Amino acid sequence: MKKSTINFSVELDQNNVPDKILWDATDKPDPGLSETKSMSVALWDHKHKNTLRIDLWTKDMPVDEMKRFYIDCIGGLAQSALTATGDEYIANEINALCDRLVKHLQNSKD
């Protein structure tokens, strides 16, 4: 059986705020550690029927990029929900929310 590993390393400042987030994966095309400014990991706890989440971002991640990151995450969930369940209604509703959020960001810049 094939195994794939994903590793995260978080460097913290003296106040335990992330300075740097590094990640690596066995199936990643580029070898070695890669840096990112934000990460969001969600795990389903089937025993307790709830979601466990880890959301981290570095202190130098710009707020506008953070907002875009969350919209992208939500949009990715639409595709995942469609692929996993075949439920087009849920996927379409999530995508409609993303469209509204993108418009909100665009209007906020004006």
PDB file of C-alpha atoms in Angstrom:
ATOM      1  CA  MET A   1       0.000   0.000   0.000  1.00  0.00           C
ATOM      2  CA  LYS A   2       1.264   3.453  -0.907  1.00  0.00           C
ATOM      3  CA  LYS A   3       1.661   6.006   1.887  1.00  0.00           C
ATOM      4  CA  SER A   4       1.743   9.769   1.554  1.00  0.00           C
ATOM      5  CA  THR A   5       2.962  12.095   4.281  1.00  0.00           C
ATOM      6  CA  ILE A   6       2.276  15.791   4.793  1.00  0.00           C
ATOM      7  CA  ASN A   7       4.342  17.693   7.363  1.00  0.00           C
ATOM      8  CA  PHE A   8       3.945  21.197   8.763  1.00  0.00           C
ATOM      9  CA  SER A   9       6.530  23.115  10.748  1.00  0.00           C
ATOM     10  CA  VAL A  10       5.628  26.386  12.461  1.00  0.00           C
ATOM     11  CA  GLU A  11       8.256  28.802  13.771  1.00  0.00           C
ATOM     12  CA  LEU A  12       6.868  30.990  16.560  1.00  0.00           C
ATOM     13  CA  ASP A  13       8.023  34.298  17.963  1.00  0.00           C
ATOM     14  CA  GLN A  14       8.421  34.974  21.716  1.00  0.00           C
ATOM     15  CA  ASN A  15       4.624  35.506  21.979  1.00  0.00           C
ATOM     16  CA  ASN A  16       3.813  32.207  20.221  1.00  0.00           C
ATOM     17  CA  VAL A  17       2.660  34.003  17.067  1.00  0.00           C
ATOM     18  CA  PRO A  18       3.675  32.257  13.823  1.00  0.00           C
ATOM     19  CA  ASP A  19       6.666  33.876  12.124  1.00  0.00           C
ATOM     20  CA  LYS A  20       7.062  31.217   9.472  1.00  0.00           C
ATOM     21  CA  ILE A  21       5.023  28.231   8.280  1.00  0.00           C
ATOM     22  CA  LEU A  22       6.839  25.524   6.339  1.00  0.00           C
ATOM     23  CA  TRP A  23       5.389  22.413   4.765  1.00  0.00           C
ATOM     24  CA  ASP A  24       6.440  19.370   2.825  1.00  0.00           C
ATOM     25  CA  ALA A  25       4.658  16.395   1.299  1.00  0.00           C
ATOM     26  CA  THR A  26       5.888  13.167  -0.220  1.00  0.00           C
ATOM     27  CA  ASP A  27       3.766  13.725  -3.368  1.00  0.00           C
ATOM     28  CA  LYS A  28       4.689  17.411  -3.806  1.00  0.00           C
ATOM     29  CA  PRO A  29       6.287  18.097  -7.205  1.00  0.00           C
ATOM     30  CA  ASP A  30       9.094  20.260  -5.783  1.00  0.00           C
ATOM     31  CA  PRO A  31      11.293  18.536  -3.188  1.00  0.00           C
ATOM     32  CA  GLY A  32      12.092  20.150   0.140  1.00  0.00           C
ATOM     33  CA  LEU A  33      10.344  22.534   2.467  1.00  0.00           C
ATOM     34  CA  SER A  34       8.071  25.226   1.037  1.00  0.00           C
ATOM     35  CA  GLU A  35       7.036  28.371   2.866  1.00  0.00           C
ATOM     36  CA  THR A  36       3.461  29.613   3.135  1.00  0.00           C
ATOM     37  CA  LYS A  37       1.795  32.526   4.900  1.00  0.00           C
ATOM     38  CA  SER A  38      -1.370  30.684   5.957  1.00  0.00           C
ATOM     39  CA  MET A  39      -2.794  27.208   6.389  1.00  0.00           C
ATOM     40  CA  SER A  40      -6.161  25.731   7.187  1.00  0.00           C
ATOM     41  CA  VAL A  41      -6.574  22.049   7.997  1.00  0.00           C
ATOM     42  CA  ALA A  42      -9.904  20.414   8.782  1.00  0.00           C
ATOM     43  CA  LEU A  43     -10.335  16.876  10.067  1.00  0.00           C
ATOM     44  CA  TRP A  44     -13.593  14.976  10.567  1.00  0.00           C
ATOM     45  CA  ASP A  45     -13.843  13.283  13.957  1.00  0.00           C
ATOM     46  CA  HIS A  46     -16.217  10.429  13.126  1.00  0.00           C
ATOM     47  CA  LYS A  47     -16.498   9.332  16.751  1.00  0.00           C
ATOM     48  CA  HIS A  48     -17.765  12.706  17.990  1.00  0.00           C
ATOM     49  CA  LYS A  49     -19.341  13.762  14.657  1.00  0.00           C
ATOM     50  CA  ASN A  50     -17.591  17.138  14.525  1.00  0.00           C
ATOM     51  CA  THR A  51     -14.805  18.945  12.742  1.00  0.00           C
ATOM     52  CA  LEU A  52     -11.374  19.616  14.207  1.00  0.00           C
ATOM     53  CA  ARG A  53      -9.634  22.632  12.686  1.00  0.00           C
ATOM     54  CA  ILE A  54      -6.194  24.172  12.637  1.00  0.00           C
ATOM     55  CA  ASP A  55      -6.023  27.678  11.173  1.00  0.00           C
ATOM     56  CA  LEU A  56      -2.694  29.496  11.270  1.00  0.00           C
ATOM     57  CA  TRP A  57      -1.260  32.530   9.543  1.00  0.00           C
ATOM     58  CA  THR A  58       1.976  34.417   9.871  1.00  0.00           C
ATOM     59  CA  LYS A  59       1.978  37.863  11.402  1.00  0.00           C
ATOM     60  CA  ASP A  60       3.140  39.376   8.111  1.00  0.00           C
ATOM     61  CA  MET A  61       0.310  37.988   5.958  1.00  0.00           C
ATOM     62  CA  PRO A  62      -1.583  40.930   4.443  1.00  0.00           C
ATOM     63  CA  VAL A  63      -5.247  41.173   5.450  1.00  0.00           C
ATOM     64  CA  ASP A  64      -6.460  41.386   1.831  1.00  0.00           C
ATOM     65  CA  GLU A  65      -4.632  38.137   1.022  1.00  0.00           C
ATOM     66  CA  MET A  66      -6.124  36.521   4.136  1.00  0.00           C
ATOM     67  CA  LYS A  67      -9.620  37.403   2.964  1.00  0.00           C
ATOM     68  CA  ARG A  68      -8.885  35.985  -0.486  1.00  0.00           C
ATOM     69  CA  PHE A  69      -7.434  32.845   1.106  1.00  0.00           C
ATOM     70  CA  TYR A  70     -10.663  32.200   3.001  1.00  0.00           C
ATOM     71  CA  ILE A  71     -12.789  32.748  -0.103  1.00  0.00           C
ATOM     72  CA  ASP A  72     -10.553  30.316  -2.008  1.00  0.00           C
ATOM     73  CA  CYS A  73     -10.916  27.761   0.808  1.00  0.00           C
ATOM     74  CA  ILE A  74     -14.691  28.052   0.730  1.00  0.00           C
ATOM     75  CA  GLY A  75     -14.697  27.726  -3.071  1.00  0.00           C
ATOM     76  CA  GLY A  76     -12.559  24.611  -2.829  1.00  0.00           C
ATOM     77  CA  LEU A  77     -15.128  23.135  -0.465  1.00  0.00           C
ATOM     78  CA  ALA A  78     -17.781  23.582  -3.154  1.00  0.00           C
ATOM     79  CA  GLN A  79     -15.811  21.420  -5.576  1.00  0.00           C
ATOM     80  CA  SER A  80     -14.973  18.885  -2.865  1.00  0.00           C
ATOM     81  CA  ALA A  81     -18.624  18.632  -1.817  1.00  0.00           C
ATOM     82  CA  LEU A  82     -19.670  18.085  -5.426  1.00  0.00           C
ATOM     83  CA  THR A  83     -16.999  15.449  -6.009  1.00  0.00           C
ATOM     84  CA  ALA A  84     -17.636  13.634  -2.712  1.00  0.00           C
ATOM     85  CA  THR A  85     -21.450  13.769  -2.631  1.00  0.00           C
ATOM     86  CA  GLY A  86     -22.648  14.714  -6.100  1.00  0.00           C
ATOM     87  CA  ASP A  87     -24.860  17.366  -4.494  1.00  0.00           C
ATOM     88  CA  GLU A  88     -24.951  20.168  -7.077  1.00  0.00           C
ATOM     89  CA  TYR A  89     -27.259  22.338  -4.960  1.00  0.00           C
ATOM     90  CA  ILE A  90     -24.739  22.557  -2.116  1.00  0.00           C
ATOM     91  CA  ALA A  91     -21.880  23.244  -4.551  1.00  0.00           C
ATOM     92  CA  ASN A  92     -23.861  25.955  -6.341  1.00  0.00           C
ATOM     93  CA  GLU A  93     -24.876  27.649  -3.078  1.00  0.00           C
ATOM     94  CA  ILE A  94     -21.286  27.681  -1.818  1.00  0.00           C
ATOM     95  CA  ASN A  95     -20.072  29.098  -5.142  1.00  0.00           C
ATOM     96  CA  ALA A  96     -22.801  31.773  -5.020  1.00  0.00           C
ATOM     97  CA  LEU A  97     -21.562  32.780  -1.555  1.00  0.00           C
ATOM     98  CA  CYS A  98     -18.010  33.029  -2.911  1.00  0.00           C
ATOM     99  CA  ASP A  99     -19.222  35.260  -5.746  1.00  0.00           C
ATOM    100  CA  ARG A 100     -20.903  37.584  -3.230  1.00  0.00           C
ATOM    101  CA  LEU A 101     -17.774  37.676  -1.077  1.00  0.00           C
ATOM    102  CA  VAL A 102     -15.530  38.501  -4.047  1.00  0.00           C
ATOM    103  CA  LYS A 103     -17.883  41.375  -4.965  1.00  0.00           C
ATOM    104  CA  HIS A 104     -17.721  42.580  -1.360  1.00  0.00           C
ATOM    105  CA  LEU A 105     -13.908  42.633  -1.541  1.00  0.00           C
ATOM    106  CA  GLN A 106     -14.000  44.492  -4.843  1.00  0.00           C
ATOM    107  CA  ASN A 107     -16.438  47.067  -3.450  1.00  0.00           C
ATOM    108  CA  SER A 108     -14.313  47.487  -0.325  1.00  0.00           C
ATOM    109  CA  LYS A 109     -11.361  48.607  -2.449  1.00  0.00           C
ATOM    110  CA  ASP A 110     -13.366  51.342  -4.182  1.00  0.00           C
TER     111      ASP A 110
END
